[in-house]
Coordinates of C-alpha atoms and ligand atoms in Angstrom, one line a residue:
M24 CA 190.7 106.5 42.6
N25 CA 190.8 103.3 44.7
A26 CA 187.8 101.7 46.3
K27 CA 188.5 103.3 49.7
D28 CA 188.8 106.8 48.3
M29 CA 185.6 106.2 46.4
K30 CA 183.8 105.2 49.6
A31 CA 185.0 108.3 51.4
R32 CA 183.9 110.5 48.5
S33 CA 180.5 108.9 48.1
A34 CA 179.8 109.3 51.8
A35 CA 180.4 113.1 51.4
A36 CA 178.4 113.0 48.2
P37 CA 179.4 116.2 46.3
I38 CA 179.7 115.7 42.6
H39 CA 183.0 116.4 40.8
F40 CA 183.5 120.2 40.4
D41 CA 185.3 121.7 37.4
A42 CA 186.9 124.6 39.4
P43 CA 187.5 127.8 37.5
V44 CA 190.4 130.1 38.5
D45 CA 189.3 133.3 40.1
S46 CA 188.1 136.1 37.9
P47 CA 189.0 139.7 38.8
P48 CA 186.3 141.9 40.4
Q49 CA 184.8 144.3 37.8
S50 CA 182.6 147.3 38.3
E51 CA 180.8 146.8 35.0
V52 CA 178.9 143.7 33.9
W53 CA 177.5 142.2 30.8
G54 CA 173.9 141.2 29.9
S55 CA 174.6 137.5 30.5
D56 CA 176.1 138.3 33.9
V57 CA 172.7 139.6 34.9
I58 CA 171.0 136.6 33.4
A59 CA 173.3 134.3 35.3
A60 CA 172.7 136.1 38.6
C61 CA 169.0 135.7 37.9
L62 CA 169.4 131.9 37.5
R63 CA 171.1 131.8 40.8
A64 CA 168.4 133.8 42.4
L65 CA 165.9 131.4 41.0
D66 CA 167.6 128.6 42.8
L67 CA 168.5 126.4 39.9
P68 CA 171.2 124.1 41.3
Y69 CA 172.5 122.7 38.0
I70 CA 172.4 123.5 34.3
A71 CA 173.1 120.6 32.0
L72 CA 174.4 121.8 28.7
N73 CA 176.1 121.3 25.4
P74 CA 178.1 124.4 24.4
G75 CA 177.7 126.7 21.4
A76 CA 178.7 130.2 20.4
S77 CA 175.2 131.5 20.5
Y78 CA 175.4 131.4 24.3
R79 CA 179.1 131.9 24.8
G80 CA 178.2 135.1 26.8
L81 CA 176.1 133.2 29.2
H82 CA 178.6 130.3 29.4
D83 CA 181.3 132.8 30.4
S84 CA 179.1 134.4 33.0
V85 CA 178.3 131.1 34.7
V86 CA 182.0 130.1 34.8
N87 CA 183.6 133.5 35.5
F88 CA 180.9 135.6 37.0
L89 CA 179.3 132.9 39.2
G90 CA 182.4 130.7 39.6
N91 CA 180.5 127.8 38.2
T92 CA 178.3 127.2 41.2
R93 CA 174.6 127.6 41.8
P94 CA 174.1 126.7 39.1
Q95 CA 176.9 124.3 38.4
M96 CA 177.4 123.3 34.8
L97 CA 177.1 119.7 33.8
L98 CA 178.6 119.1 30.4
T99 CA 176.7 116.5 28.3
L100 CA 177.7 115.1 25.0
H101 CA 174.2 115.5 23.4
E102 CA 171.5 118.0 24.0
E103 CA 168.9 115.2 24.4
S104 CA 170.9 114.0 27.4
A105 CA 171.0 117.5 28.9
V106 CA 167.2 117.8 28.9
A107 CA 166.7 114.2 29.9
I108 CA 168.9 114.8 33.0
A109 CA 166.9 117.8 33.9
Q110 CA 163.7 115.8 33.6
G111 CA 165.1 112.9 35.7
Y112 CA 166.2 115.4 38.3
A113 CA 162.7 116.8 38.6
K114 CA 161.2 113.3 38.7
A115 CA 163.2 112.3 41.8
C116 CA 163.3 115.5 43.9
E117 CA 160.6 117.7 42.3
R118 CA 163.0 120.6 42.0
M119 CA 163.7 122.3 38.7
M120 CA 167.2 122.4 37.2
G121 CA 168.2 124.0 33.9
A122 CA 169.4 122.9 30.5
V123 CA 171.1 125.1 28.0
V124 CA 171.2 124.3 24.3
H125 CA 172.8 126.0 21.3
S126 CA 170.8 128.0 18.8
N127 CA 168.5 126.2 16.4
V128 CA 170.7 123.1 16.0
G129 CA 171.1 122.3 19.7
L130 CA 167.4 122.9 20.3
M131 CA 166.6 120.5 17.4
H132 CA 168.7 117.8 19.2
A133 CA 166.9 118.5 22.4
T134 CA 163.4 118.3 21.1
M135 CA 162.5 114.6 21.9
A136 CA 163.6 115.1 25.5
V137 CA 161.6 118.3 25.7
F138 CA 158.6 116.3 24.5
N139 CA 159.2 113.6 27.1
A140 CA 159.4 116.3 29.8
W141 CA 156.2 117.8 28.5
C142 CA 154.3 114.6 28.5
D143 CA 155.7 113.7 32.0
R144 CA 154.6 117.1 33.4
A145 CA 158.2 117.6 34.5
P146 CA 159.5 121.2 35.1
V147 CA 162.6 122.1 33.1
M148 CA 164.1 125.5 32.6
L149 CA 165.4 125.2 29.0
L150 CA 167.6 128.1 27.9
G151 CA 168.7 128.7 24.4
A152 CA 170.1 131.4 22.2
T153 CA 170.0 132.8 18.7
G154 CA 171.5 135.5 16.6
P155 CA 172.6 138.1 17.0
W156 CA 169.0 138.9 16.0
D157 CA 170.3 142.2 14.7
A158 CA 171.6 141.1 11.2
A159 CA 174.1 143.9 11.1
R160 CA 176.0 142.3 14.0
R161 CA 176.2 138.8 12.7
R162 CA 179.4 137.1 11.9
P163 CA 179.4 135.9 8.3
W164 CA 178.0 132.5 7.5
I165 CA 177.7 130.7 10.9
D166 CA 175.6 133.3 12.7
W167 CA 173.3 133.4 9.8
I168 CA 172.6 129.6 9.7
H169 CA 172.2 129.6 13.4
T170 CA 169.6 132.4 13.5
V171 CA 166.0 131.5 12.8
S172 CA 162.8 133.5 13.0
D173 CA 160.7 132.3 15.9
Q174 CA 163.1 129.7 17.2
G175 CA 160.7 128.9 20.0
A176 CA 158.3 127.5 17.4
L177 CA 160.5 124.4 17.4
V178 CA 159.2 123.5 20.9
R179 CA 156.2 125.7 21.4
D180 CA 153.7 122.9 21.1
Y181 CA 155.2 121.0 23.9
T182 CA 156.4 123.7 26.3
K183 CA 154.3 125.6 28.7
W184 CA 155.7 128.9 27.7
D185 CA 158.5 130.4 25.6
N186 CA 159.9 133.8 25.1
Q187 CA 162.7 135.7 23.3
P188 CA 163.3 138.8 25.4
G189 CA 164.5 141.9 23.7
S190 CA 166.4 143.5 26.6
V191 CA 168.1 142.6 29.9
P192 CA 165.2 143.8 32.0
A193 CA 162.9 141.8 29.7
A194 CA 165.2 138.8 30.1
I195 CA 164.9 139.0 33.9
E196 CA 161.1 139.2 33.7
A197 CA 161.1 136.2 31.2
L198 CA 163.1 134.1 33.5
L199 CA 161.0 134.9 36.6
R200 CA 157.8 134.2 34.6
A201 CA 159.2 131.0 33.0
A202 CA 160.3 129.6 36.4
R203 CA 156.9 130.4 37.9
I204 CA 155.0 128.8 35.0
A205 CA 157.2 125.7 34.9
R206 CA 156.8 125.2 38.7
T207 CA 153.0 125.6 38.7
A208 CA 151.0 122.4 38.3
P209 CA 150.5 120.9 35.8
R210 CA 154.2 121.4 35.5
G211 CA 156.3 121.2 32.4
P212 CA 159.3 122.6 30.4
V213 CA 159.6 126.3 29.4
Y214 CA 162.0 127.8 26.9
V215 CA 163.7 131.1 27.0
N216 CA 165.7 132.1 24.0
L217 CA 168.5 134.7 24.8
D218 CA 169.7 136.7 21.8
A219 CA 173.5 136.5 21.6
A220 CA 173.8 140.3 21.2
L221 CA 171.8 140.9 24.4
Q222 CA 174.0 138.5 26.3
E223 CA 177.2 140.1 25.0
A224 CA 176.1 143.7 25.6
K225 CA 177.8 145.6 28.4
V226 CA 175.2 146.9 30.8
G227 CA 177.3 148.9 33.3
A228 CA 176.8 148.3 37.0
M229 CA 175.0 145.2 38.2
P230 CA 171.3 146.1 38.5
V231 CA 169.4 145.3 41.6
L232 CA 167.5 142.1 40.9
P233 CA 163.8 141.7 41.9
D234 CA 163.1 139.8 45.0
V235 CA 162.3 136.4 43.4
A236 CA 160.2 135.3 46.4
R237 CA 157.6 137.8 45.2
Y238 CA 157.4 136.0 41.8
A239 CA 157.3 132.5 43.1
E240 CA 154.7 130.0 42.0
P241 CA 151.3 130.1 43.8
P242 CA 150.5 127.5 46.4
P243 CA 148.5 124.5 45.3
V244 CA 144.8 125.2 44.4
L245 CA 142.4 123.6 47.0
P246 CA 139.2 122.0 45.9
G247 CA 136.0 123.7 47.0
P248 CA 134.3 122.4 50.1
V249 CA 131.2 121.5 48.1
Q250 CA 133.2 119.2 45.8
V251 CA 135.1 117.7 48.8
E252 CA 131.7 117.0 50.5
S253 CA 130.2 115.6 47.3
A254 CA 133.2 113.3 46.8
A255 CA 133.1 112.1 50.4
R256 CA 129.3 111.4 50.1
M257 CA 129.6 109.6 46.9
L258 CA 132.4 107.4 48.2
A259 CA 130.8 106.8 51.6
A260 CA 127.8 105.4 49.7
A261 CA 129.9 103.2 47.4
A262 CA 130.0 99.5 47.9
R263 CA 133.0 98.9 45.7
P264 CA 135.0 102.1 45.3
V265 CA 138.2 101.9 43.3
I266 CA 141.1 104.3 43.3
L267 CA 143.2 104.8 40.2
A268 CA 146.5 106.2 41.7
G269 CA 148.1 108.1 38.8
R270 CA 150.3 111.2 38.7
V271 CA 151.1 112.1 42.3
S272 CA 154.0 113.6 44.1
R273 CA 157.1 112.0 45.7
S274 CA 156.0 113.2 49.1
L275 CA 156.0 110.5 51.8
Q276 CA 153.3 112.3 53.7
S277 CA 151.0 112.2 50.6
W278 CA 151.9 108.5 50.1
Q279 CA 150.7 107.8 53.7
E280 CA 147.6 109.9 53.1
R281 CA 146.7 107.9 50.0
I282 CA 147.1 104.7 52.1
A283 CA 144.8 106.2 54.8
F284 CA 142.3 107.2 52.1
A285 CA 142.2 103.7 50.6
E286 CA 142.1 102.0 54.0
T287 CA 139.3 104.3 55.3
L288 CA 137.2 103.3 52.3
Q289 CA 138.6 99.8 52.0
A290 CA 138.9 100.7 48.3
R291 CA 140.9 98.7 45.8
V292 CA 143.8 100.7 44.3
I293 CA 145.3 100.3 40.8
T294 CA 148.6 101.8 39.8
D295 CA 150.3 102.3 36.5
I296 CA 153.9 101.3 35.5
K297 CA 154.1 104.4 33.3
Q298 CA 153.9 106.5 36.4
A299 CA 156.1 106.8 39.4
A300 CA 155.2 104.7 42.5
A301 CA 151.8 105.9 43.9
F302 CA 150.8 103.1 46.3
P303 CA 152.5 100.1 47.9
T304 CA 152.1 97.3 45.4
D305 CA 152.2 94.7 48.2
H306 CA 149.3 96.3 50.1
P307 CA 146.3 93.9 50.2
L308 CA 144.1 96.6 48.7
H309 CA 146.4 97.0 45.7
A310 CA 145.0 95.3 42.6
G311 CA 148.0 94.5 40.5
P312 CA 150.2 94.1 38.8
P313 CA 150.8 97.6 37.5
G314 CA 151.2 97.7 33.7
S315 CA 151.1 100.1 30.8
F316 CA 147.8 98.4 29.9
L317 CA 145.4 96.8 32.4
A318 CA 146.2 93.3 33.6
A319 CA 143.4 90.9 34.3
E320 CA 143.0 91.6 38.1
P321 CA 142.7 95.4 37.9
A322 CA 140.4 95.0 34.9
A323 CA 138.1 92.8 36.9
V324 CA 138.2 95.1 39.9
L325 CA 137.2 98.1 37.7
R326 CA 134.4 96.1 36.0
E327 CA 132.8 95.7 39.4
A328 CA 133.4 99.2 40.7
D329 CA 130.5 101.5 41.5
V330 CA 132.6 104.6 42.1
I331 CA 136.0 105.2 40.4
V332 CA 138.3 107.9 41.7
S333 CA 141.0 109.0 39.3
L334 CA 144.0 110.6 41.1
D335 CA 145.2 112.3 37.9
W336 CA 145.3 108.9 36.1
N337 CA 147.1 109.1 32.8
D338 CA 144.6 108.1 30.1
L339 CA 141.5 107.5 32.1
A340 CA 139.4 107.2 29.0
G341 CA 141.7 104.5 27.5
T342 CA 141.7 102.6 30.8
L343 CA 138.0 102.6 31.0
K344 CA 137.8 101.6 27.4
Q345 CA 139.9 98.5 28.1
V346 CA 137.2 97.4 30.5
F347 CA 133.9 98.7 29.1
G348 CA 134.7 99.0 25.4
D349 CA 132.4 101.6 23.8
T350 CA 129.5 101.0 26.3
P351 CA 128.9 103.7 28.9
V352 CA 130.9 103.3 32.1
P353 CA 128.4 102.0 34.7
A354 CA 130.4 103.4 37.7
R355 CA 130.3 107.0 38.8
V356 CA 133.6 108.7 38.1
I357 CA 135.3 111.3 40.3
Q358 CA 138.1 113.0 38.4
I359 CA 140.8 114.7 40.5
S360 CA 143.2 116.4 38.1
L361 CA 144.6 119.7 36.9
D362 CA 145.8 118.2 33.7
Q363 CA 143.3 119.8 31.4
H364 CA 145.3 123.1 31.8
S365 CA 148.0 121.4 29.7
H366 CA 145.7 120.1 27.0
R367 CA 146.5 121.6 23.6
G368 CA 145.7 121.0 20.0
W369 CA 149.0 119.9 18.6
S370 CA 149.7 116.8 20.7
A371 CA 147.1 114.3 21.8
D372 CA 148.9 113.5 25.0
H373 CA 145.7 114.6 26.7
Q374 CA 144.5 111.1 25.6
G375 CA 140.8 110.2 25.2
L376 CA 138.0 112.2 26.8
P377 CA 136.9 110.5 30.0
P378 CA 133.5 110.9 31.6
S379 CA 133.3 112.4 35.0
D380 CA 130.4 112.8 37.4
L381 CA 132.4 114.9 39.8
Y382 CA 135.4 116.9 38.8
L383 CA 137.9 118.3 41.3
L384 CA 140.2 120.7 39.4
C385 CA 143.2 120.3 41.7
E386 CA 146.2 118.1 42.4
P387 CA 145.3 114.8 44.0
D388 CA 147.7 115.4 46.8
V389 CA 145.7 118.3 48.2
A390 CA 142.3 116.6 47.7
V391 CA 143.0 113.2 49.2
P392 CA 143.4 114.2 52.9
L393 CA 140.5 116.6 52.6
I394 CA 138.2 113.9 51.3
T395 CA 139.5 111.4 53.8
A396 CA 138.7 113.8 56.6
A397 CA 135.1 114.2 55.3
L398 CA 134.5 110.5 55.2
P399 CA 132.7 108.6 58.0
A400 CA 134.6 106.3 60.3
P401 CA 136.9 103.8 58.6
R402 CA 135.3 100.6 57.3
A403 CA 136.3 97.3 58.7
R404 CA 139.4 95.8 57.2
R405 CA 138.6 93.4 54.4
T406 CA 139.8 89.9 55.2
D407 CA 139.4 88.4 51.8
L408 CA 142.5 90.1 50.3
A409 CA 146.1 89.1 50.5
P410 CA 149.2 91.0 49.4
A411 CA 150.5 90.1 46.0
T412 CA 153.5 87.8 46.0
I413 CA 156.4 87.9 43.5
P414 CA 156.5 84.9 41.3
V415 CA 159.8 82.9 41.1
P416 CA 161.1 82.3 37.6
R417 CA 161.4 78.7 36.4
G418 CA 164.2 77.2 34.3
D419 CA 167.6 78.5 33.5
A420 CA 166.8 80.9 30.7
V421 CA 168.1 84.4 31.2
S422 CA 164.7 86.1 30.9
I423 CA 163.8 89.6 32.1
H424 CA 162.0 87.7 34.9
A425 CA 165.2 86.0 35.9
L426 CA 167.0 89.3 35.7
A427 CA 164.4 90.9 38.0
H428 CA 164.7 88.0 40.4
A429 CA 168.5 88.3 40.6
F430 CA 168.2 92.1 40.9
N431 CA 165.8 91.8 43.8
A432 CA 168.2 89.4 45.5
A433 CA 171.2 91.6 44.9
T434 CA 169.5 94.7 46.2
A435 CA 167.6 93.0 49.1
A436 CA 169.5 94.9 51.8
V437 CA 169.7 98.3 49.9
D438 CA 167.2 101.1 49.4
V439 CA 166.9 101.4 45.7
C440 CA 165.4 104.1 43.5
L441 CA 164.5 102.2 40.3
T442 CA 164.2 104.9 37.7
R443 CA 163.2 102.8 34.8
V444 CA 162.1 99.3 33.9
P445 CA 162.4 97.8 30.3
L446 CA 159.5 97.3 28.0
G447 CA 159.4 93.6 28.7
W448 CA 159.0 94.2 32.5
N449 CA 156.0 92.7 34.3
G450 CA 154.7 94.7 37.2
Q451 CA 154.7 91.5 39.3
Y452 CA 158.5 91.3 39.3
R453 CA 159.2 93.8 42.1
H454 CA 157.3 95.6 44.8
F455 CA 157.3 99.3 45.3
R456 CA 156.8 100.4 48.9
H457 CA 158.0 104.0 49.0
P458 CA 157.4 107.0 46.7
L459 CA 161.1 106.9 45.7
D460 CA 161.1 103.1 44.9
Y461 CA 160.2 103.7 41.3
L462 CA 160.0 106.8 39.1
G463 CA 158.1 105.8 36.0
T464 CA 158.8 106.1 32.3
D465 CA 159.8 109.0 30.2
G466 CA 156.3 110.3 29.4
G467 CA 156.6 110.7 25.7
G468 CA 157.6 107.2 24.8
G469 CA 160.8 108.5 23.2
I470 CA 163.4 105.8 23.3
G471 CA 166.9 107.0 24.4
S472 CA 165.8 108.7 27.5
G473 CA 166.6 106.0 30.1
L474 CA 170.2 106.9 30.9
G475 CA 169.7 110.7 30.9
N476 CA 166.6 110.4 33.2
A477 CA 168.5 108.0 35.5
I478 CA 171.5 110.3 35.8
G479 CA 169.3 113.2 36.6
S480 CA 167.5 111.2 39.3
A481 CA 170.8 109.9 40.7
L482 CA 172.0 113.5 40.9
A483 CA 168.8 114.5 42.8
L484 CA 169.2 111.6 45.2
L485 CA 172.9 112.0 46.0
G486 CA 173.4 111.8 49.7
S487 CA 169.9 110.4 50.3
G488 CA 171.3 106.9 51.0
R489 CA 169.4 105.5 48.1
L490 CA 171.1 103.6 45.3
T491 CA 169.8 104.8 42.0
A492 CA 169.4 102.1 39.4
A493 CA 167.9 101.8 35.9
I494 CA 167.0 98.7 34.1
V495 CA 166.9 99.6 30.4
G496 CA 166.5 98.0 27.0
D497 CA 169.5 97.8 24.8
G498 CA 167.8 100.0 22.2
D499 CA 167.1 102.6 24.8
F500 CA 170.7 102.3 26.2
L501 CA 172.3 102.6 22.7
M502 CA 170.3 105.7 21.7
G503 CA 171.3 107.6 24.8
V504 CA 174.6 105.9 25.7
T505 CA 176.8 109.0 25.6
A506 CA 174.9 110.3 28.6
L507 CA 177.1 108.0 30.7
W508 CA 180.1 110.2 30.3
T509 CA 178.4 112.9 32.2
A510 CA 177.7 110.5 35.1
A511 CA 181.3 109.3 35.0
H512 CA 182.9 112.8 34.8
Y513 CA 180.8 114.3 37.6
R514 CA 181.0 111.1 39.6
I515 CA 177.3 110.5 40.0
P516 CA 177.0 106.9 41.3
L517 CA 174.5 104.9 39.2
L518 CA 173.7 101.3 38.4
V519 CA 172.5 100.6 34.9
V520 CA 171.4 97.1 34.0
V521 CA 170.8 96.5 30.4
A522 CA 168.1 93.9 29.5
N523 CA 170.0 93.3 26.3
N524 CA 167.9 91.2 23.9
R525 CA 170.0 92.5 21.0
S526 CA 167.0 93.8 19.3
F527 CA 164.4 96.6 19.1
F528 CA 162.3 93.7 20.2
N529 CA 159.0 95.6 20.8
D530 CA 158.9 96.2 17.1
E531 CA 159.6 92.6 16.2
M532 CA 156.3 91.9 17.9
H533 CA 154.7 94.5 15.7
Q534 CA 156.1 92.9 12.6
E535 CA 154.8 89.6 13.8
R536 CA 151.3 91.0 14.2
V537 CA 151.4 92.5 10.7
A538 CA 152.8 89.3 9.2
V539 CA 150.1 87.2 10.9
A540 CA 147.3 89.6 9.8
R541 CA 148.6 89.5 6.2
G542 CA 149.4 85.7 6.1
R543 CA 153.1 86.4 5.6
P544 CA 156.1 84.6 7.2
V545 CA 156.5 85.5 10.8
E546 CA 160.2 84.2 10.6
N547 CA 161.2 87.5 9.0
K548 CA 160.2 89.7 11.9
W549 CA 163.8 90.1 13.1
I550 CA 165.0 91.8 9.9
G551 CA 165.5 95.5 10.4
Q552 CA 165.1 94.9 14.2
R553 CA 168.0 92.7 15.5
I554 CA 171.1 94.5 16.8
S555 CA 173.5 91.6 16.2
E556 CA 176.3 90.5 13.8
P557 CA 178.2 92.1 15.2
D558 CA 176.9 92.1 18.8
I559 CA 177.7 95.4 20.4
D560 CA 179.9 95.2 23.5
L561 CA 177.8 97.4 25.8
A562 CA 180.1 97.0 28.8
A563 CA 183.0 98.3 26.6
M564 CA 180.9 101.3 25.7
A565 CA 180.5 102.0 29.4
R566 CA 184.3 101.6 30.0
A567 CA 185.2 103.8 27.1
Q568 CA 183.5 106.7 28.9
G569 CA 185.0 106.1 32.3
A570 CA 182.2 104.0 33.7
E571 CA 182.6 100.4 34.8
G572 CA 181.3 97.7 32.5
I573 CA 180.4 94.2 33.5
G574 CA 179.3 91.5 31.1
P575 CA 178.0 90.3 28.9
V576 CA 176.3 88.1 31.5
T577 CA 174.9 85.1 29.7
R578 CA 174.2 82.6 32.4
V579 CA 171.5 82.7 35.0
D580 CA 173.8 81.2 37.7
E581 CA 176.2 84.2 37.4
L582 CA 173.5 86.9 37.3
E583 CA 173.0 87.5 41.0
R584 CA 176.8 87.5 41.7
M585 CA 177.5 90.0 38.9
L586 CA 174.6 92.3 40.0
A587 CA 175.8 92.1 43.6
R588 CA 179.3 93.1 42.5
A589 CA 177.8 96.0 40.5
V590 CA 175.7 97.1 43.5
E591 CA 178.8 97.1 45.7
R592 CA 180.8 99.2 43.2
V593 CA 178.0 101.8 42.9
R594 CA 177.8 102.0 46.7
E595 CA 181.5 102.8 46.5
G596 CA 180.8 105.6 44.1
A597 CA 181.0 104.0 40.7
V598 CA 178.9 104.3 37.6
C599 CA 178.4 100.7 36.6
V600 CA 176.8 99.1 33.6
V601 CA 175.9 95.4 33.6
D602 CA 175.1 94.0 30.1
V603 CA 172.7 91.1 30.7
R604 CA 172.0 89.1 27.5
V605 CA 168.3 88.3 27.9
L606 CA 166.2 86.2 25.6
P607 CA 164.3 88.1 22.9
G608 CA 160.9 87.4 24.3
Y609 CA 158.5 89.0 26.7
D610 CA 156.7 87.2 29.5
A611 CA 153.6 85.6 28.2
N612 CA 151.5 87.1 31.0
M613 CA 153.1 90.4 30.8
S614 CA 150.9 93.2 32.1
G615 CA 152.8 95.7 30.0
Q616 CA 151.2 94.3 26.9
P617 CA 147.8 95.2 25.5
S618 CA 145.0 92.7 26.2
A619 CA 143.8 90.8 23.1
A620 CA 141.2 93.5 22.4
H621 CA 143.8 96.3 22.2
K622 CA 146.7 94.4 20.7
R623 CA 146.9 96.3 17.5
Ligands
TPP6 C1 162.8 107.8 19.5 C2 162.1 106.5 19.3 N1 162.3 105.8 18.2 C3 161.7 104.6 17.9 C4 160.7 104.2 18.8 C5 159.9 103.0 18.5 N2 160.2 101.9 19.5 C6 159.4 101.6 20.5 S1 160.0 100.5 21.5 C7 161.3 100.3 20.5 C8 162.3 99.2 20.8 C9 163.2 99.6 22.0 O1 164.2 98.7 22.1 P1 164.8 98.2 23.5 O2 165.0 99.4 24.4 O3 165.9 97.4 23.2 O4 163.6 97.4 24.2 P2 163.0 96.0 23.6 O5 161.8 96.4 22.7 O6 164.0 95.3 22.9 O7 162.5 95.3 24.8 C10 161.3 101.2 19.4 C11 162.3 101.2 18.4 C12 160.4 105.1 19.9 N3 159.4 104.8 20.8 N4 161.1 106.2 20.1
MG7 MG1 166.1 95.4 23.0

């Protein structure tokens, strides 16, 4: 395809479609046909999958009964990519898509991505299969090793619900229930395990499906008027209110409502680089830079606060601990979050237990405008605050800072959705001014998710006019690299910039800390960490899968030009990877690193 064709195609924006030949009309259907029809009724636009005999019935139904549309199949080369794509899709457009994985083995491959989706509160309809559960119907050997008792147990601790329906009507009910649960906040993945025999059983005429609208998720829960009043009163009386803008939606209206909330109160606002953009980082009230841990300015702002409002802030207790240590928090705390509905015993992703003086058990998006409306007249604009500026890198080293600077220049005239930043990123490097400017990290800290998440988000944003880009570490890229083929095959335009320090560098820093603590040679920190000798040709790995590969870029003076070329190619419809050889070192003032007290 030449550049002109690419341009025409990307303007129209449909992804590549693997078109099946027509299937003859039939008066009788199979169990999996009913299940497939139910997936369509539930409005799942895509299902990302890796195939397997345990769901060959459903596979056939999606291709031959549904004609491979609504949902359309997206083949992935690894189950982890399938689920990561579904998570990335939900991150960008807040719609749920599906992922299908084979029996126990496919599910085992998928687990880390399921955990990421769980921690990220991202809805994913995960379908799997087993069996036949009826042992008398199993093929020798393979059906036996791919049948396990209670397969859902593999993911039960980090899914909202799972089920193995025993009949076709039960499967319909399971899918309706799963979709409703996944789409209800706090959202998350659900798993439905479809017995192979149930899929492959002939059921006769197509049954009438229930009206899915009657099984839809409930509307958001509103906070009670008493709580709204109390919050408004507490905030109106506050001299130094601070808003921790955490897990919020991608709605532009809600974004503007948060700005109005902060401006009415003249409250300082802190954001978190682990989460998607929640507030303009160049607003004078924003106390930045956003990091995984608190930087000096937001820590100082919190120390002085008299009322702290958490908008579903991820790890409120840990954040407060960074400022106040083990002493009681002097400020009054308003917690606005539904997250405790997802807190379970197996995983500690609930984080520490924060204090709260007022608790609104609802999503922040619904509470913010109600509280704002209950506040007195807006306070006078503070004149002592200025918007943060982006520092300019010095010297000619290819640092992550230099990469960020060149990336900003190369994308200055483009609306970008940055789906990921690498671990060495400093929140000062780039401003976020729109809810789709940045989508946050994977949730579970599972390396290898960057590409899958980015592809899912790029799919969700097709036709939006936004260029989807991910800046990922080389370790993250390499663990998930085969996800690229899916983007190339389905022609989902995407820019991937690899901050390639040829190392699992984050862990070099850990080895350094241990060596220092034990009085051992720090020089050995690279052993078992560096990805060199041989260096891996990342651009070639992209090209091998039908994407474009640029680099390695080794000089600062060629960075911007290379990135600009990549941006142009992605705008023409390409999947483009730029391998940038960055120094193995993080910015000394990096906000993404723990402060001295929490460095361990
Ligand atoms: C699945 C998984 N394995 C290992 C880790 C531990 N780990 C955390 S960061 C990291 C290094 C990531 O390397 P890269 O993406 O290149 O970023 P860098 O640290 O070099 O900046 C590793 C191995 C993890 N978080 N997840
Ligand atoms: Mg690295």
